[in-house]
Amino acid sequence: MDLAAQATIRMAIVGNPNVGKTTLFNALVRGSSRVTNHPGSTANAVEGECRHSTKTLRVTDLPGTYSLQLDLPEADLCRLHLQQEEAPEVLCCVIDAMGLGRNLKLLAEVLAMRIPLVVVVTKTEEAKLRGQRIDIAALEEYLGVPVVEAAHKSMVRKLDPVSLLEKARVAHFNAEDPQAFRHWRTELQARVSLPVNPRRAKLRRQRDDRLDRVFTHPVIGVVIFSVAMSLIFGSVFWLAQTPMEWIDGFFGVVAQSLSARMDQGPVHDLLVDGVIGGVSGTLVFLPQILMLFFLVSLLEETGYLARAAFVADRWLRPFGLPGHAFVPLLSSHACAIPAIMSTRLIPDRRDRIATILVAPFLSCSARLPVYILLVGILFPGDPILAGCTFVGCYLLGAFAAVASAGLVRVLLVPGASMPMVMDLPPYRIPSVPEAARIAMERGWSFLTRAGSVILLICILLWWMSSYPATPESSNVVALRSASQIQVDPALAAEITAQADALALRESAAASYAGQMGKWMEPVLAPVGADWQLSVAVMASFAAREVFVSSLNVLLGVSEDVEDQTTLERVRSSTRDDGSPLLPLSSAGGLLVFYVLAMQCMPTLAVTRREAGGIRWALLQFGWMTLWAWVLGTLTRSMLLWFGVA
């Protein structure tokens, strides 16, 4: 096949789980797929394109698999892709120097396919630290195809797609029967795997073993994990405070500048109260979200989170969840949708159903703005208690998930779970640039949501809270008359501000949104919500983070509060009876409600598709809502009983 004469070339990237395929894919197509230290994060084949001169390269990142012959979803997908009518014309097989022997089964299978192939060897620097050096030249000679070394992630990202295409060659491989393969594998490892600094490698392994005994201890490991998360969340509240004030101040200046240049009217109110007021209420929490992902990524880069997964497996198994479920559950902390999709790689359907149903209990990034707002009201100026409360939210979600999984496995899909097999990466110094890159990717994803779903809901809520227009009440008219006859200018301005606030509240209460909120208020009142908070809760069903933006739109940005931060604005707002909008008891009840509630319509749609029926989605929604309402009500009742108003 003459690749040089083709305008479009199809390439597929294959390899074992967690060898660096997705990093290579992102480098070739300048994509942004998430890379994780745990196998099973890529549930589908991801496609992308890159152009160079007159050629177009279509790259497919196939899911990680240990062999094409396995009876698993990822192996089936790889086989179908490689055997289809429009099969790839070039293969790139990524192998891991840390576990060379484990990679050779799949490598032998792709060598035998007689497709032009190039091999990329990753993690060679880490292998040297473990006392093993891969002789790249000897490996290339033995395989008969080009071999490219990528010692670390930065080298993977510098690989040129054109050079990979030009190097690809067809291998002459004749070791397909089991006995010939064993001989080939033994000889290959003997030729290319060379010892290096065996004494230093032994000391490093001994050090790692000592650390593993501590970090994977069934009790001490849990304590260490809880302390580490508490410190991270406390740091998030402390370090992100100043950038939050900058963002809030920036949007305040924009709103004031726009108000000064526009006449009062519906368009002015839409832009200032609906768009700027709503979107700023969510974007103000961007620094904390970036800081959280940055610190967690640093922790992941050290190799510690893999140990946490090992500890978690001991706690998951008594509740009927397999070790395979850890990856989807861990992914749920970013977003439940890709987490549910990644359950396709769980071999047993019963395990898969149980994981799908409980995955949304784990706190996703969309909940962070809600947590930050409510925790900030509960513990203003106390980052330590705020951080501990944040950890409590994550632990409560995890407890609800495993408890629900136990019920699902006993009542709905009984049976034993499969054992978990997992490679522990070496301990290493984290890469600050890599952690920053991951945080920026997550931050950008958050911004794109804010620019689409949140913006649309803010505009819709502004319209619903502004119409139908109602005349001002006699109380408002009386206040305005009193301000006009007042001699003291300061007192007149204060009375005018009271009239504006009362008019805004009465208008919102009579609006479509107010009517909807009052209809739902009896249901959500035990949790601590009035009609305004009820509207925000219902709006957040489309996207959880809309809760904060909805409050900003409903409360408006009147002149007396336009210089306040979002937290101060919500904290100083009142209900119809003059009591605080979010007293501590209501903040606590709503916080527990949002930890447990299914406030995400897209997740329900994915559950229906992946679980194979709407009954599973309805069960998930009903069960999570019941948990959220009952425990949210109990939390508020307990706080009131202890005298916390």
XYZ file of C-alpha atoms in Angstrom:
645
model
C 0.000 0.000 0.000
C 1.475 3.329 -1.077
C 0.822 5.671 1.852
C 2.773 8.498 0.226
C 0.202 8.769 -2.572
C -2.841 8.945 -0.260
C -4.387 12.264 0.756
C -6.100 10.777 3.850
C -4.496 8.120 6.040
C -6.196 6.240 8.865
C -4.115 5.451 11.964
C -5.158 3.528 15.080
C -3.403 3.701 18.447
C -3.462 0.430 20.401
C -1.967 -0.623 23.702
C -2.584 -1.914 27.202
C -4.510 0.269 29.678
C -2.543 3.141 31.203
C 0.483 3.058 28.876
C 0.099 6.588 27.469
C -2.166 6.089 24.432
C -4.444 9.030 25.212
C -1.464 11.331 25.814
C -0.113 10.360 22.379
C -3.548 10.830 20.794
C -3.836 14.329 22.269
C -0.355 15.160 21.000
C -1.150 14.017 17.457
C -4.544 15.708 17.090
C -4.068 18.440 19.696
C -6.999 16.978 21.616
C -7.842 17.206 25.276
C -8.921 13.723 26.363
C -8.443 13.141 30.088
C -5.458 10.998 31.116
C -5.725 8.936 34.310
C -3.427 6.659 36.287
C -6.029 3.905 36.397
C -6.986 1.434 33.648
C -10.389 1.644 32.054
C -10.845 5.388 31.640
C -11.377 5.176 27.857
C -14.680 3.417 27.255
C -15.027 4.277 23.562
C -12.853 4.697 20.520
C -12.048 8.416 20.269
C -11.345 9.910 16.850
C -9.538 13.060 15.758
C -7.817 14.598 12.756
C -4.583 16.452 12.085
C -3.459 18.035 8.827
C 0.062 18.348 7.525
C 0.728 19.927 4.140
C -1.527 18.040 1.688
C -2.207 15.047 3.937
C -4.945 14.426 6.502
C -4.306 11.934 9.290
C -7.374 10.432 10.954
C -6.329 9.035 14.320
C -8.398 6.625 16.441
C -7.556 6.096 20.102
C -8.781 2.558 20.810
C -9.584 1.500 24.382
C -6.818 -0.183 26.326
C -6.819 -3.979 26.247
C -4.321 -6.685 27.213
C -5.239 -8.861 24.223
C -7.489 -8.762 21.180
C -8.698 -12.281 22.007
C -10.272 -11.490 25.384
C -14.040 -11.774 25.784
C -14.359 -8.190 27.059
C -16.073 -5.076 25.614
C -12.789 -3.222 25.025
C -11.235 -6.180 23.182
C -14.382 -6.619 21.075
C -14.318 -2.944 20.087
C -10.630 -3.140 19.094
C -11.186 -6.289 17.016
C -14.154 -4.812 15.184
C -12.281 -1.613 14.402
C -9.175 -3.390 13.127
C -11.167 -5.880 11.019
C -13.761 -3.535 9.506
C -13.906 -2.669 5.822
C -12.220 0.709 6.361
C -9.565 -0.669 8.697
C -6.640 1.577 9.691
C -3.760 1.709 7.230
C -1.186 2.366 9.962
C -0.958 1.109 13.535
C 0.850 2.713 16.437
C 1.332 0.300 19.323
C 2.196 1.957 22.642
C 4.011 -0.256 25.141
C 5.054 0.474 28.706
C 8.671 -0.103 29.729
C 7.540 -0.553 33.344
C 5.635 -3.728 32.450
C 7.248 -4.896 29.229
C 6.264 -8.563 29.588
C 2.604 -7.712 30.108
C 2.572 -5.644 26.876
C 4.013 -8.342 24.627
C 0.816 -10.384 24.115
C -0.978 -7.491 22.394
C 2.202 -6.451 20.579
C 2.567 -9.930 19.100
C -1.044 -9.864 17.913
C -0.661 -6.540 16.070
C 2.707 -7.606 14.617
C 0.945 -10.588 13.044
C -1.701 -8.411 11.360
C 0.641 -7.375 8.527
C -0.307 -3.688 8.842
C 2.413 -0.987 8.741
C 3.362 -0.511 12.366
C 5.429 1.779 14.583
C 6.040 1.041 18.265
C 6.260 3.776 20.924
C 7.915 2.820 24.231
C 6.830 4.997 27.176
C 7.969 5.377 30.815
C 11.560 4.352 30.125
C 12.819 6.806 32.755
C 10.559 5.273 35.396
C 11.771 1.813 34.373
C 15.373 2.906 34.975
C 14.442 4.007 38.488
C 13.135 0.468 39.018
C 16.436 -1.006 37.803
C 15.512 -1.874 34.211
C 16.765 -0.268 31.004
C 15.175 -0.991 27.609
C 17.662 -1.246 24.737
C 15.640 0.586 22.059
C 18.026 -0.298 19.221
C 17.963 -4.012 20.108
C 14.171 -3.941 20.437
C 13.811 -2.355 16.989
C 16.128 -4.939 15.447
C 14.332 -7.858 17.094
C 10.811 -6.678 16.174
C 11.687 -5.611 12.653
C 9.642 -2.408 12.922
C 10.635 1.136 13.997
C 10.659 1.809 17.743
C 10.395 5.335 19.176
C 11.322 6.086 22.785
C 9.207 8.481 24.877
C 10.834 8.564 28.295
C 8.131 10.753 29.864
C 4.897 12.572 28.995
C 6.584 15.680 27.659
C 8.449 13.545 25.092
C 5.185 11.838 24.079
C 3.615 15.233 23.394
C 6.545 16.197 21.121
C 6.137 13.225 18.761
C 5.493 14.230 15.150
C 2.636 12.391 13.355
C 4.335 12.657 9.959
C 7.539 11.041 11.226
C 5.512 8.184 12.745
C 3.798 7.607 9.391
C 7.061 7.642 7.461
C 8.677 5.146 9.831
C 5.826 2.607 9.891
C 6.688 -0.775 8.327
C 5.116 -4.223 8.040
C 6.610 -6.786 10.417
C 7.543 -10.359 9.495
C 6.309 -12.189 12.541
C 5.799 -15.945 12.854
C 5.102 -16.675 16.521
C 1.340 -17.034 16.618
C 1.038 -20.441 18.351
C 1.374 -20.405 22.190
C 4.696 -22.279 22.375
C 6.355 -20.088 19.737
C 5.019 -16.971 21.462
C 6.458 -18.011 24.849
C 9.851 -18.610 23.274
C 9.666 -15.270 21.405
C 8.693 -13.367 24.554
C 11.439 -14.940 26.672
C 14.119 -14.245 24.078
C 12.934 -10.674 23.503
C 13.006 -9.811 27.210
C 16.454 -11.357 27.590
C 17.811 -9.263 24.695
C 16.286 -5.851 25.346
C 15.717 -5.678 29.105
C 19.002 -4.811 30.820
C 19.693 -4.230 34.531
C 20.805 -0.743 35.565
C 21.922 0.404 39.032
C 20.539 -2.734 40.726
C 21.534 -1.577 44.219
C 19.795 1.794 43.885
C 16.740 0.106 42.354
C 16.586 -2.340 45.265
C 16.737 0.505 47.793
C 13.982 2.313 45.899
C 11.763 -0.786 45.895
C 12.348 -1.230 49.618
C 11.409 2.406 50.219
C 8.254 2.040 48.106
C 7.320 -1.134 49.998
C 7.656 0.664 53.336
C 5.476 3.520 52.114
C 2.934 1.076 50.691
C 2.616 -0.671 54.051
C 1.534 2.667 55.528
C -0.576 4.114 52.700
C -2.426 0.856 51.956
C -3.079 -0.037 55.602
C -6.827 -0.670 56.054
C -7.066 1.826 58.950
C -4.046 4.134 58.727
C -4.531 4.463 54.970
C -8.084 5.766 55.441
C -6.931 8.249 58.092
C -4.132 9.543 55.857
C -6.515 9.910 52.918
C -9.024 11.873 55.041
C -6.298 14.192 56.399
C -4.873 14.779 52.911
C -8.289 15.660 51.499
C -9.035 17.968 54.453
C -5.773 19.852 53.892
C -6.463 20.148 50.162
C -9.985 21.503 50.630
C -8.872 23.875 53.387
C -6.139 25.203 51.095
C -8.696 25.686 48.324
C -10.759 28.021 50.514
C -7.698 29.898 51.747
C -5.678 30.297 48.543
C -8.564 31.104 46.179
C -10.116 33.880 48.269
C -8.260 36.779 46.634
C -8.813 35.663 42.986
C -12.517 35.219 43.797
C -12.693 38.811 45.000
C -10.966 39.962 41.803
C -13.492 38.159 39.590
C -16.440 39.420 41.618
C -15.044 42.944 41.460
C -14.472 42.685 37.719
C -18.074 41.687 37.015
C -19.274 44.417 39.368
C -17.330 47.014 37.371
C -18.703 45.597 34.107
C -22.273 45.758 35.441
C -21.839 49.346 36.661
C -20.223 50.440 33.396
C -23.004 48.849 31.358
C -25.669 50.413 33.572
C -24.126 53.861 33.098
C -24.168 53.527 29.305
C -27.663 52.077 28.876
C -31.123 53.415 29.535
C -33.302 51.565 32.008
C -35.506 48.962 30.368
C -35.900 45.267 29.608
C -32.645 45.020 27.617
C -30.697 46.708 30.433
C -32.228 44.378 33.029
C -31.594 41.312 30.864
C -27.888 42.094 30.405
C -27.156 43.349 33.927
C -29.376 41.085 36.041
C -29.821 38.084 33.757
C -26.545 37.622 31.888
C -23.873 39.348 33.986
C -25.528 38.735 37.334
C -26.262 35.090 36.589
C -23.027 33.983 34.920
C -20.830 35.900 37.385
C -22.527 34.037 40.229
C -20.988 30.809 38.903
C -17.719 32.051 37.403
C -16.723 33.617 40.696
C -15.988 30.087 41.960
C -13.638 29.272 39.066
C -10.432 29.941 41.133
C -11.477 27.388 43.742
C -12.320 24.809 41.081
C -8.949 25.368 39.371
C -7.123 25.162 42.697
C -8.899 21.940 43.663
C -8.094 20.178 40.390
C -4.512 21.434 40.508
C -3.879 20.080 44.012
C -5.631 16.752 43.324
C -3.616 16.363 40.107
C -0.389 16.934 42.047
C -1.476 14.226 44.470
C -2.273 11.882 41.575
C 1.125 12.525 39.974
C 2.887 11.322 43.132
C 1.338 7.865 42.674
C -0.608 8.130 45.926
C -4.131 7.981 44.477
C -3.497 4.490 43.112
C -2.796 3.402 46.706
C -6.029 5.065 47.761
C -7.786 2.945 45.127
C -6.274 -0.185 46.653
C -7.577 0.844 50.083
C -10.991 1.633 48.605
C -11.253 -1.855 47.091
C -11.287 -3.357 50.593
C -14.170 -1.080 51.529
C -16.139 -1.584 48.300
C -16.135 -5.376 48.232
C -18.336 -5.953 51.327
C -20.998 -3.799 49.646
C -21.062 -5.937 46.515
C -19.063 -3.633 44.249
C -16.106 -5.002 42.273
C -12.663 -3.448 42.156
C -13.419 -2.609 38.522
C -16.019 -0.123 39.787
C -13.367 2.072 41.394
C -12.414 3.776 38.122
C -15.986 4.870 37.248
C -16.594 5.940 40.836
C -13.363 7.925 40.881
C -14.278 9.480 37.529
C -17.613 10.571 38.998
C -15.762 13.216 40.989
C -15.237 14.978 37.663
C -18.577 14.151 35.991
C -21.026 11.282 36.344
C -21.753 11.088 32.602
C -18.343 9.789 31.388
C -18.131 7.742 34.581
C -21.343 5.900 33.729
C -20.164 5.400 30.141
C -16.868 3.901 31.392
C -18.812 1.162 33.202
C -18.951 -0.571 29.798
C -15.545 -1.985 30.714
C -16.922 -3.801 33.778
C -17.234 -7.419 32.589
C -20.245 -8.516 34.666
C -23.613 -6.878 33.862
C -24.795 -7.041 37.478
C -21.692 -5.164 38.635
C -22.198 -2.690 35.801
C -25.844 -1.965 36.727
C -24.975 -1.456 40.391
C -22.136 0.941 39.537
C -24.313 2.943 37.115
C -27.053 3.410 39.703
C -24.764 4.680 42.481
C -22.110 6.620 40.529
C -24.006 9.978 40.670
C -23.853 9.911 44.485
C -20.142 10.779 44.218
C -19.670 14.561 44.295
C -18.949 15.870 40.796
C -17.315 19.165 39.839
C -20.727 20.686 38.987
C -21.641 20.532 42.682
C -18.570 22.551 43.714
C -20.115 26.048 43.279
C -23.099 24.947 45.403
C -20.825 23.452 48.081
C -18.619 26.547 48.119
C -21.607 28.882 48.520
C -23.320 26.892 51.273
C -20.124 26.009 53.155
C -19.061 29.661 52.913
C -22.336 30.640 54.602
C -21.929 27.969 57.286
C -18.290 28.773 58.117
C -17.370 32.295 56.959
C -13.672 33.044 57.411
C -12.776 29.585 58.773
C -10.969 27.566 56.068
C -10.192 24.641 58.394
C -13.821 23.936 59.281
C -14.832 24.678 55.705
C -12.284 22.161 54.419
C -13.440 19.505 56.887
C -17.052 20.096 55.836
C -16.034 19.708 52.210
C -14.446 16.341 53.017
C -17.626 15.432 54.863
C -19.657 16.124 51.719
C -17.468 13.783 49.685
C -17.559 11.107 52.390
C -21.346 11.376 52.708
C -21.722 10.875 48.955
C -19.368 7.896 49.068
C -21.233 6.360 52.019
C -24.574 6.787 50.253
C -23.107 5.191 47.115
C -21.738 2.077 48.802
C -24.801 1.637 51.024
C -27.094 1.914 48.008
C -24.862 -0.479 46.067
C -25.227 -3.031 48.846
C -29.019 -2.821 48.614
C -28.936 -3.035 44.803
C -26.716 -6.133 44.856
C -28.895 -7.859 47.450
C -32.350 -6.915 46.150
C -32.028 -6.289 42.400
C -28.896 -7.930 40.950
C -27.554 -10.460 43.472
C -24.257 -12.249 42.924
C -20.531 -12.190 43.765
C -18.190 -9.463 42.465
C -15.052 -10.123 40.440
C -11.619 -9.572 42.069
C -9.597 -6.456 41.249
C -6.122 -6.545 39.687
C -4.211 -3.264 39.609
C -0.661 -2.020 38.977
C 0.715 0.422 41.518
C 2.779 3.166 39.801
C 6.085 4.190 41.390
C 6.254 7.122 43.765
C 7.574 10.191 41.979
C 7.899 13.932 42.276
C 4.763 15.515 40.766
C 4.952 17.656 37.646
C 3.625 21.138 38.355
C 3.175 21.990 34.627
C 1.239 18.748 34.058
C -1.025 19.437 37.050
C -1.546 23.006 35.823
C -2.443 21.719 32.348
C -5.055 19.321 33.753
C -6.509 22.082 35.954
C -6.747 24.433 32.972
C -8.502 21.750 30.890
C -11.049 21.207 33.654
C -11.441 24.955 34.085
C -12.053 25.402 30.378
C -14.671 22.644 30.447
C -16.368 24.477 33.307
C -16.281 27.753 31.351
C -17.802 26.202 28.232
C -20.700 24.927 30.325
C -21.116 28.376 31.844
C -21.188 29.862 28.355
C -23.954 27.578 27.122
C -26.302 25.846 29.558
C -25.858 28.311 32.413
C -26.262 31.351 30.180
C -29.423 29.938 28.612
C -30.962 29.097 31.984
C -30.033 32.523 33.384
C -31.821 34.259 30.500
C -34.858 31.990 30.881
C -34.968 32.561 34.642
C -34.634 36.325 34.217
C -37.661 36.303 31.917
C -39.643 34.060 34.269
C -38.755 36.232 37.283
C -39.548 39.509 35.454
C -42.874 38.634 33.849
C -45.754 39.074 34.023
C -45.094 42.692 35.005
C -47.181 43.883 37.972
C -47.870 47.416 39.232
C -46.097 48.553 42.394
C -47.986 47.921 45.618
C -49.262 50.628 47.955
C -46.370 49.952 50.339
C -43.814 50.654 47.605
C -45.663 53.780 46.508
C -45.747 55.009 50.111
C -42.003 54.490 50.513
C -41.258 56.378 47.309
C -43.488 59.253 48.428
C -41.727 59.338 51.796
C -38.315 59.514 50.141
C -39.377 62.488 48.017
C -40.462 64.607 50.993
C -37.444 63.637 53.095
C -35.053 66.540 53.711
C -31.992 64.460 54.652
C -30.454 63.161 51.352
C -28.877 60.118 53.033
C -32.154 59.080 54.642
C -33.997 59.671 51.352
C -31.548 57.399 49.528
C -32.011 54.715 52.185
C -35.809 54.841 51.863
C -35.536 54.687 48.060
C -33.312 51.620 48.351
C -35.912 49.980 50.598
C -38.621 50.748 48.038
C -36.515 49.292 45.214
C -35.798 46.119 47.180
C -39.469 45.685 48.127
C -40.596 46.303 44.529
C -38.073 43.741 43.263
C -39.246 41.149 45.776
C -42.939 41.715 45.041
C -42.330 41.577 41.287
C -40.376 38.323 41.596
C -43.009 36.789 43.880
C -45.782 37.544 41.368
C -43.755 36.334 38.378
C -43.932 32.943 36.680
C -40.829 31.844 38.587
C -42.355 32.990 41.866
C -45.566 31.088 41.180
C -43.572 27.959 40.364
C -41.455 28.372 43.495
C -44.510 28.800 45.735
C -45.998 25.652 44.211
C -42.849 23.696 45.146
C -42.185 25.432 48.480
C -44.280 23.032 50.612
C -42.233 20.103 49.265
C -38.821 21.687 49.859
C -39.621 23.698 52.987
C -38.572 20.846 55.342
C -35.103 20.959 53.750
C -34.939 24.710 54.371
C -36.018 26.260 51.068
C -38.477 29.113 50.580
C -40.012 29.890 47.182
C -36.848 31.643 45.938
C -34.596 28.735 46.876
C -37.192 26.307 45.451
C -36.923 28.021 42.063
C -33.115 27.727 42.187
C -33.360 24.031 43.132
C -35.696 23.272 40.220
C -33.570 25.264 37.757
C -30.470 23.345 38.813
C -32.019 20.096 37.601
C -30.664 21.004 34.157
C -27.169 21.621 35.606
C -26.302 21.589 39.305
C -24.026 24.637 39.201
C -26.961 26.765 37.963
C -28.217 26.924 41.575
C -25.895 29.836 42.376
C -26.593 31.689 39.126
C -30.334 31.249 39.638
C -30.137 32.860 43.060
C -28.201 35.782 41.634
C -30.849 36.323 38.943
C -33.771 35.983 41.364
C -32.218 38.292 43.945
C -31.336 40.864 41.279
C -28.473 43.353 41.440
C -30.084 46.405 42.973
C -27.984 49.484 43.670
C -27.603 48.799 47.381
C -25.885 45.441 46.805
C -24.061 45.861 43.516
C -20.722 46.304 45.318
C -21.142 43.117 47.386
C -19.637 39.732 46.607
C -21.902 36.817 45.702
C -21.577 35.306 49.198
C -22.349 38.636 50.869
C -25.339 39.218 48.577
C -26.877 35.837 49.352
C -26.022 36.095 53.050
C -27.702 39.513 53.355
C -30.835 38.576 51.369
C -34.098 37.930 53.157
C -37.315 35.978 52.728
C -40.804 37.452 52.482
C -41.137 37.532 56.287
C -37.846 39.419 56.681
C -35.854 36.441 58.000
C -32.504 35.536 56.375
C -32.799 33.774 53.030
C -30.218 31.173 54.032
C -29.985 30.743 57.802
C -27.440 28.215 59.025
C -30.046 25.476 59.442
C -31.299 25.906 55.871
C -27.749 26.066 54.510
C -26.974 22.771 56.262
C -30.153 21.077 55.028
C -29.644 22.219 51.448
C -25.977 21.209 51.527
C -26.910 17.622 52.440
C -29.711 17.709 49.867
C -27.292 18.680 47.085
C -24.748 16.055 48.131
C -27.307 13.301 47.579
C -29.915 14.594 45.097
C -30.095 13.607 41.426
C -29.998 17.210 40.131
C -28.763 16.395 36.626
C -31.134 15.578 33.768
C -28.336 14.593 31.287
C -27.090 11.958 33.748
C -30.529 10.349 33.811
C -30.529 10.182 30.019
C -27.144 8.427 30.036
C -28.319 6.014 32.753
C -31.352 5.098 30.647
C -29.129 4.353 27.648
C -26.309 2.504 29.424
C -28.450 0.486 31.848
C -30.896 -0.498 29.104
C -34.225 0.957 30.151
C -36.017 3.966 31.575
C -36.976 2.008 34.694
C -33.364 2.157 35.891
C -33.234 5.934 35.383
C -36.537 6.399 37.249
C -35.300 4.171 40.070
C -32.072 6.178 40.276
C -33.936 9.508 40.357
C -36.496 8.368 42.919
C -33.984 6.728 45.262
C -31.494 9.616 45.223
C -34.237 12.216 45.679
C -35.683 10.270 48.618
C -32.256 10.034 50.300
C -31.624 13.733 49.703
C -34.982 14.903 51.043
C -34.987 12.684 54.138
C -31.388 13.372 55.213
C -31.625 17.068 54.287
C -34.747 17.380 56.468
C -33.085 15.481 59.326
C -30.003 17.703 59.115
C -32.048 20.910 59.282
C -34.212 19.519 62.122
C -31.142 18.526 64.142
C -29.559 21.944 63.682
C -32.765 23.633 64.827
C -32.998 21.230 67.795
C -29.452 22.181 68.828
C -30.377 25.856 68.639
C -28.710 26.646 65.290
C -31.231 28.962 63.630
